Amino acid sequence: MASITLEKVSVSFPIYNAATRSIKNRLIQSATGGQIRADRGSNRIAVVQALQDIDLRLQSGDRVGLVGHNGAGKTTLLRVLAGIYEPNEGRVSIDGSIVPLFDISLGMDQESTGYENILLRGLYLGLTRAQIRARFDEIAEFTELGDFLNLPIRTYSSGMQMRLAFAVSTSVAPDILLIDEGIGAGDAAFIEKANARLKQFTERVSIIVLSSHSEALIKSMCQKAVLMQHGRLIGAGATQEVLDQYRALRAGNVG
Amino acid sequence: MDIIAGWRRRELWTTLALHDVRQRYRRSTLGPFWITISMGVMVFALGLLYGQIFGQDLTEYLPFLAAGFVIWGLISTVILGGCQSFIAAEGLIRQLNAPVSIYAYRELWSALIAFAHNIWIFLAVAWWYDVPMNWSLLWVVPALLILLVNGFWISLMFGLLSARFRDVPLIIGSLVQVLFFMTPVIWRPEMLPERALFLQLNPFYHMIEILRAPMLGQTPSLENWLVVLSIALVGWGITLFFYSAYRWRIAYWV
């Protein structure tokens, strides 16, 4: 049984650049982004409060959409869930294997062949060489790239690279899948194929957390949603309710 | 712990390191063998020049220089690469939920790949000048191991420091350059009129000596080994303390 529990989780980033001087000892609240404040006890380092007091409990079967304006903390929250950022305060406990799908073309080596990149991406996902070899044919077939797999991927179009990355990333189902933004994938025919595979793939995953600006995508994939603003969690519940709340919030900001 | 979890992902970091090395020489005909060639040119040019200047017999001096250079190459690559271990992996660290120690392993492995290319220069020189082969050659194995053990803490510690303080790699860079001339690589320890104190205090002298002596058919001295062992112990003590305290901050710093 996969599960995710966050208790009073806060994350703040130290900013070590020169620009910090102008904002020292000042508290700035801007419309986008988290909160910028001077660090307590230090007048030199500015701190961006990216997440504040997040409580979240997810269980097997949950499909959760993350919504909020740019810089509301969605990506940071996903990184906390992935175990990349350990929070400054609060407790995180996660059961189950996690695969973060943030940047789908992460770490691809342009000079290496398609096959070598399948291997590389598989290793990123935590597979062993033997496991990847066993999946080679299936992945190669899905990409429909044929002989191109023997060429360095710098010769590929971006759609072709996307196919490759997508095929490897969806070849193993983890317990928990974290997705940042939508996965766009190539031409229309492939999108259909990709959607079918994504559906099959996500059915085997216990928990999905999806961050996206596309209401349609969130509605189609998630039965729950979470609304974030300035690093705080300001709404959670059924997808439609939260999306309505988000819309009202945006209307309020404009008017 | 992070370091053990990193070891389990060795298929990943060996592959990454291999890609790093290939990346540097991509689309060149000779590829990574340029490492071998540039080392070869360096050893021969400096060997002839300094052999003249110091009035050395090339039969002894050239193998000495080749061994020293190859080892120095390994040590300096580990140190300079170690500074970059986390900074260079910035993108991966922020996207991938893998133990961060894999990036230190990766730097170590690519330094070792370069070393494997360089060692041929020494072997060629040693074969040409009939460097004696005897049982002390066996010391090469533990010496290389202890150098790697030291290299690993250096990668973790310097990588951590460099991620937080971006001046560190620059400072270390110029220090390493200076230390090259302070360390007996192109000159022999015996050339110093009296065994100067600064030679004994130079950790690199001991690190080079434990590997160079057996390569040249001599038994390494106990003193050299003791120094290198204590560097490993102290270094790992400090590193484990800092690494376990600050490892989680690395993702924030890069």
PDB file of C-alpha atoms in Angstrom, chain A residues 23-186:
ATOM      1  CA  ILE A  23      15.766  43.282  -0.162  1.00  0.00           C
ATOM      2  CA  LYS A  24      17.417  42.789   3.193  1.00  0.00           C
ATOM      3  CA  ASN A  25      15.375  43.572   6.255  1.00  0.00           C
ATOM      4  CA  ARG A  26      12.369  43.945   4.055  1.00  0.00           C
ATOM      5  CA  LEU A  27       9.385  41.791   3.559  1.00  0.00           C
ATOM      6  CA  ILE A  28       8.026  41.775   0.100  1.00  0.00           C
ATOM      7  CA  GLN A  29       4.820  40.177  -0.892  1.00  0.00           C
ATOM      8  CA  SER A  30       4.320  39.902  -4.578  1.00  0.00           C
ATOM      9  CA  ALA A  31       1.436  38.658  -6.633  1.00  0.00           C
ATOM     10  CA  THR A  32       3.347  35.717  -7.966  1.00  0.00           C
ATOM     11  CA  GLY A  33       5.999  33.634  -6.303  1.00  0.00           C
ATOM     12  CA  GLY A  34       6.403  32.605  -2.703  1.00  0.00           C
ATOM     13  CA  GLN A  35       7.337  35.045  -0.022  1.00  0.00           C
ATOM     14  CA  ILE A  36      10.700  36.721   0.080  1.00  0.00           C
ATOM     15  CA  ARG A  37      11.977  37.708   3.465  1.00  0.00           C
ATOM     16  CA  ALA A  38      15.241  38.343   5.210  1.00  0.00           C
ATOM     17  CA  ASP A  39      16.430  35.362   7.168  1.00  0.00           C
ATOM     18  CA  ARG A  40      15.992  35.657  10.894  1.00  0.00           C
ATOM     19  CA  GLY A  41      19.290  36.220  12.643  1.00  0.00           C
ATOM     20  CA  SER A  42      21.064  37.049   9.427  1.00  0.00           C
ATOM     21  CA  ASN A  43      21.046  40.319   7.593  1.00  0.00           C
ATOM     22  CA  ARG A  44      22.941  38.985   4.627  1.00  0.00           C
ATOM     23  CA  ILE A  45      20.959  36.166   3.132  1.00  0.00           C
ATOM     24  CA  ALA A  46      17.503  36.509   1.655  1.00  0.00           C
ATOM     25  CA  VAL A  47      15.195  33.569   1.860  1.00  0.00           C
ATOM     26  CA  VAL A  48      12.395  32.517  -0.403  1.00  0.00           C
ATOM     27  CA  GLN A  49       9.657  30.789   1.509  1.00  0.00           C
ATOM     28  CA  ALA A  50       8.546  28.298  -1.119  1.00  0.00           C
ATOM     29  CA  LEU A  51       6.281  26.137   1.014  1.00  0.00           C
ATOM     30  CA  GLN A  52       4.670  26.861   4.329  1.00  0.00           C
ATOM     31  CA  ASP A  53       2.813  24.554   6.712  1.00  0.00           C
ATOM     32  CA  ILE A  54       1.694  22.013   4.150  1.00  0.00           C
ATOM     33  CA  ASP A  55      -0.448  19.180   5.472  1.00  0.00           C
ATOM     34  CA  LEU A  56      -1.293  16.494   2.972  1.00  0.00           C
ATOM     35  CA  ARG A  57      -2.396  12.882   3.233  1.00  0.00           C
ATOM     36  CA  LEU A  58      -2.663  10.660   0.182  1.00  0.00           C
ATOM     37  CA  GLN A  59      -3.522   6.978  -0.072  1.00  0.00           C
ATOM     38  CA  SER A  60      -3.562   4.293  -2.713  1.00  0.00           C
ATOM     39  CA  GLY A  61      -5.993   5.099  -5.479  1.00  0.00           C
ATOM     40  CA  ASP A  62      -5.620   8.854  -5.143  1.00  0.00           C
ATOM     41  CA  ARG A  63      -5.249  10.864  -8.337  1.00  0.00           C
ATOM     42  CA  VAL A  64      -4.459  14.399  -7.278  1.00  0.00           C
ATOM     43  CA  GLY A  65      -4.176  17.498  -9.421  1.00  0.00           C
ATOM     44  CA  LEU A  66      -2.057  20.411  -8.209  1.00  0.00           C
ATOM     45  CA  VAL A  67      -3.257  23.827  -9.329  1.00  0.00           C
ATOM     46  CA  GLY A  68      -2.117  27.365  -8.635  1.00  0.00           C
ATOM     47  CA  HIS A  69      -0.500  30.264 -10.442  1.00  0.00           C
ATOM     48  CA  ASN A  70       3.130  30.277 -11.517  1.00  0.00           C
ATOM     49  CA  GLY A  71       5.475  30.071  -8.575  1.00  0.00           C
ATOM     50  CA  ALA A  72       2.780  29.017  -6.118  1.00  0.00           C
ATOM     51  CA  GLY A  73       4.991  26.131  -5.013  1.00  0.00           C
ATOM     52  CA  LYS A  74       3.649  23.290  -7.132  1.00  0.00           C
ATOM     53  CA  THR A  75       7.006  22.163  -8.434  1.00  0.00           C
ATOM     54  CA  THR A  76       8.651  22.547  -5.059  1.00  0.00           C
ATOM     55  CA  LEU A  77       5.927  20.426  -3.503  1.00  0.00           C
ATOM     56  CA  LEU A  78       6.471  17.731  -6.141  1.00  0.00           C
ATOM     57  CA  ARG A  79      10.187  17.782  -5.392  1.00  0.00           C
ATOM     58  CA  VAL A  80       9.496  17.360  -1.708  1.00  0.00           C
ATOM     59  CA  LEU A  81       7.272  14.393  -2.528  1.00  0.00           C
ATOM     60  CA  ALA A  82      10.067  12.953  -4.662  1.00  0.00           C
ATOM     61  CA  GLY A  83      12.500  13.243  -1.766  1.00  0.00           C
ATOM     62  CA  ILE A  84      14.722  15.699  -3.635  1.00  0.00           C
ATOM     63  CA  TYR A  85      14.138  18.530  -1.180  1.00  0.00           C
ATOM     64  CA  GLU A  86      14.087  17.571   2.451  1.00  0.00           C
ATOM     65  CA  PRO A  87      11.927  20.168   4.196  1.00  0.00           C
ATOM     66  CA  ASN A  88      13.357  22.667   6.681  1.00  0.00           C
ATOM     67  CA  GLU A  89      10.492  21.981   9.023  1.00  0.00           C
ATOM     68  CA  GLY A  90       7.823  19.355   9.305  1.00  0.00           C
ATOM     69  CA  ARG A  91       7.706  15.662   8.590  1.00  0.00           C
ATOM     70  CA  VAL A  92       7.438  13.715   5.370  1.00  0.00           C
ATOM     71  CA  SER A  93       6.737  10.021   5.267  1.00  0.00           C
ATOM     72  CA  ILE A  94       6.345   8.182   2.019  1.00  0.00           C
ATOM     73  CA  ASP A  95       5.693   4.504   1.389  1.00  0.00           C
ATOM     74  CA  GLY A  96       6.308   3.023  -2.019  1.00  0.00           C
ATOM     75  CA  SER A  97       8.586   3.471  -4.990  1.00  0.00           C
ATOM     76  CA  ILE A  98       8.513   6.893  -6.598  1.00  0.00           C
ATOM     77  CA  VAL A  99       9.124   7.968 -10.161  1.00  0.00           C
ATOM     78  CA  PRO A 100       9.260  11.694 -10.822  1.00  0.00           C
ATOM     79  CA  LEU A 101       8.450  12.638 -14.424  1.00  0.00           C
ATOM     80  CA  PHE A 102       9.444  16.273 -14.344  1.00  0.00           C
ATOM     81  CA  ASP A 103      11.560  17.000 -17.336  1.00  0.00           C
ATOM     82  CA  ILE A 104      10.896  14.163 -19.716  1.00  0.00           C
ATOM     83  CA  SER A 105      14.053  14.710 -21.731  1.00  0.00           C
ATOM     84  CA  LEU A 106      16.246  15.020 -18.636  1.00  0.00           C
ATOM     85  CA  GLY A 107      19.797  13.813 -18.979  1.00  0.00           C
ATOM     86  CA  MET A 108      19.533  12.578 -22.540  1.00  0.00           C
ATOM     87  CA  ASP A 109      22.933  12.382 -24.168  1.00  0.00           C
ATOM     88  CA  GLN A 110      22.717  13.990 -27.597  1.00  0.00           C
ATOM     89  CA  GLU A 111      25.771  12.197 -28.945  1.00  0.00           C
ATOM     90  CA  SER A 112      24.657   8.723 -27.938  1.00  0.00           C
ATOM     91  CA  THR A 113      22.412   6.487 -29.961  1.00  0.00           C
ATOM     92  CA  GLY A 114      18.756   5.882 -29.263  1.00  0.00           C
ATOM     93  CA  TYR A 115      19.564   2.510 -27.732  1.00  0.00           C
ATOM     94  CA  GLU A 116      22.174   3.983 -25.419  1.00  0.00           C
ATOM     95  CA  ASN A 117      19.722   6.618 -24.302  1.00  0.00           C
ATOM     96  CA  ILE A 118      17.097   3.999 -23.546  1.00  0.00           C
ATOM     97  CA  LEU A 119      19.678   2.378 -21.312  1.00  0.00           C
ATOM     98  CA  LEU A 120      20.622   5.694 -19.690  1.00  0.00           C
ATOM     99  CA  ARG A 121      17.057   6.732 -18.970  1.00  0.00           C
ATOM    100  CA  GLY A 122      16.250   3.306 -17.638  1.00  0.00           C
ATOM    101  CA  LEU A 123      19.159   3.605 -15.208  1.00  0.00           C
ATOM    102  CA  TYR A 124      17.850   7.010 -14.080  1.00  0.00           C
ATOM    103  CA  LEU A 125      14.557   5.337 -13.286  1.00  0.00           C
ATOM    104  CA  GLY A 126      16.389   2.905 -11.047  1.00  0.00           C
ATOM    105  CA  LEU A 127      16.284  -0.139 -13.300  1.00  0.00           C
ATOM    106  CA  THR A 128      19.229  -2.472 -13.694  1.00  0.00           C
ATOM    107  CA  ARG A 129      20.863  -3.121 -17.045  1.00  0.00           C
ATOM    108  CA  ALA A 130      19.358  -6.587 -17.180  1.00  0.00           C
ATOM    109  CA  GLN A 131      15.851  -5.246 -16.572  1.00  0.00           C
ATOM    110  CA  ILE A 132      16.269  -2.680 -19.311  1.00  0.00           C
ATOM    111  CA  ARG A 133      17.595  -5.250 -21.780  1.00  0.00           C
ATOM    112  CA  ALA A 134      14.500  -7.329 -21.110  1.00  0.00           C
ATOM    113  CA  ARG A 135      12.337  -4.368 -22.095  1.00  0.00           C
ATOM    114  CA  PHE A 136      14.389  -3.203 -25.055  1.00  0.00           C
ATOM    115  CA  ASP A 137      12.216  -4.744 -27.758  1.00  0.00           C
ATOM    116  CA  GLU A 138       8.976  -3.558 -26.278  1.00  0.00           C
ATOM    117  CA  ILE A 139      10.278   0.000 -25.869  1.00  0.00           C
ATOM    118  CA  ALA A 140      11.849   0.084 -29.332  1.00  0.00           C
ATOM    119  CA  GLU A 141       8.635  -1.127 -30.879  1.00  0.00           C
ATOM    120  CA  PHE A 142       6.571   1.488 -29.103  1.00  0.00           C
ATOM    121  CA  THR A 143       8.774   4.352 -30.257  1.00  0.00           C
ATOM    122  CA  GLU A 144       8.351   3.277 -33.920  1.00  0.00           C
ATOM    123  CA  LEU A 145      11.796   4.720 -34.542  1.00  0.00           C
ATOM    124  CA  GLY A 146      13.184   1.590 -36.174  1.00  0.00           C
ATOM    125  CA  ASP A 147      16.722   2.043 -37.496  1.00  0.00           C
ATOM    126  CA  PHE A 148      16.915   5.547 -36.095  1.00  0.00           C
ATOM    127  CA  LEU A 149      17.629   3.933 -32.741  1.00  0.00           C
ATOM    128  CA  ASN A 150      21.132   3.223 -34.030  1.00  0.00           C
ATOM    129  CA  LEU A 151      21.796   6.901 -34.704  1.00  0.00           C
ATOM    130  CA  PRO A 152      22.829   9.557 -32.202  1.00  0.00           C
ATOM    131  CA  ILE A 153      19.735  11.334 -30.944  1.00  0.00           C
ATOM    132  CA  ARG A 154      21.000  14.743 -32.019  1.00  0.00           C
ATOM    133  CA  THR A 155      19.763  13.641 -35.454  1.00  0.00           C
ATOM    134  CA  TYR A 156      16.243  13.214 -34.066  1.00  0.00           C
ATOM    135  CA  SER A 157      13.468  15.747 -34.263  1.00  0.00           C
ATOM    136  CA  SER A 158      12.170  16.920 -30.898  1.00  0.00           C
ATOM    137  CA  GLY A 159       9.060  14.809 -31.380  1.00  0.00           C
ATOM    138  CA  MET A 160      11.183  11.729 -31.921  1.00  0.00           C
ATOM    139  CA  GLN A 161      13.182  12.433 -28.782  1.00  0.00           C
ATOM    140  CA  MET A 162       9.944  12.836 -26.911  1.00  0.00           C
ATOM    141  CA  ARG A 163       8.750   9.441 -28.126  1.00  0.00           C
ATOM    142  CA  LEU A 164      11.891   7.814 -26.913  1.00  0.00           C
ATOM    143  CA  ALA A 165      11.813   9.448 -23.495  1.00  0.00           C
ATOM    144  CA  PHE A 166       8.115   8.762 -23.115  1.00  0.00           C
ATOM    145  CA  ALA A 167       8.453   5.105 -24.055  1.00  0.00           C
ATOM    146  CA  VAL A 168      11.165   4.460 -21.469  1.00  0.00           C
ATOM    147  CA  SER A 169       9.534   6.476 -18.718  1.00  0.00           C
ATOM    148  CA  THR A 170       6.263   4.596 -19.024  1.00  0.00           C
ATOM    149  CA  SER A 171       7.799   1.131 -19.277  1.00  0.00           C
ATOM    150  CA  VAL A 172       7.803   0.513 -15.532  1.00  0.00           C
ATOM    151  CA  ALA A 173       4.943   1.389 -13.244  1.00  0.00           C
ATOM    152  CA  PRO A 174       6.051   2.769  -9.871  1.00  0.00           C
ATOM    153  CA  ASP A 175       3.821   2.960  -6.781  1.00  0.00           C
ATOM    154  CA  ILE A 176       3.821   6.725  -6.857  1.00  0.00           C
ATOM    155  CA  LEU A 177       4.041   8.820  -9.988  1.00  0.00           C
ATOM    156  CA  LEU A 178       4.753  12.544  -9.880  1.00  0.00           C
ATOM    157  CA  ILE A 179       4.122  14.524 -13.058  1.00  0.00           C
ATOM    158  CA  ASP A 180       5.021  18.154 -13.600  1.00  0.00           C
ATOM    159  CA  GLU A 181       3.010  19.781 -16.384  1.00  0.00           C
ATOM    160  CA  GLY A 182       1.450  17.842 -19.214  1.00  0.00           C
ATOM    161  CA  ILE A 183       3.348  15.322 -21.226  1.00  0.00           C
ATOM    162  CA  GLY A 184       3.113  16.550 -24.803  1.00  0.00           C
ATOM    163  CA  ALA A 185       4.188  13.880 -27.223  1.00  0.00           C
ATOM    164  CA  GLY A 186       4.650  14.352 -30.920  1.00  0.00           C
TER     165      GLY A 186
END
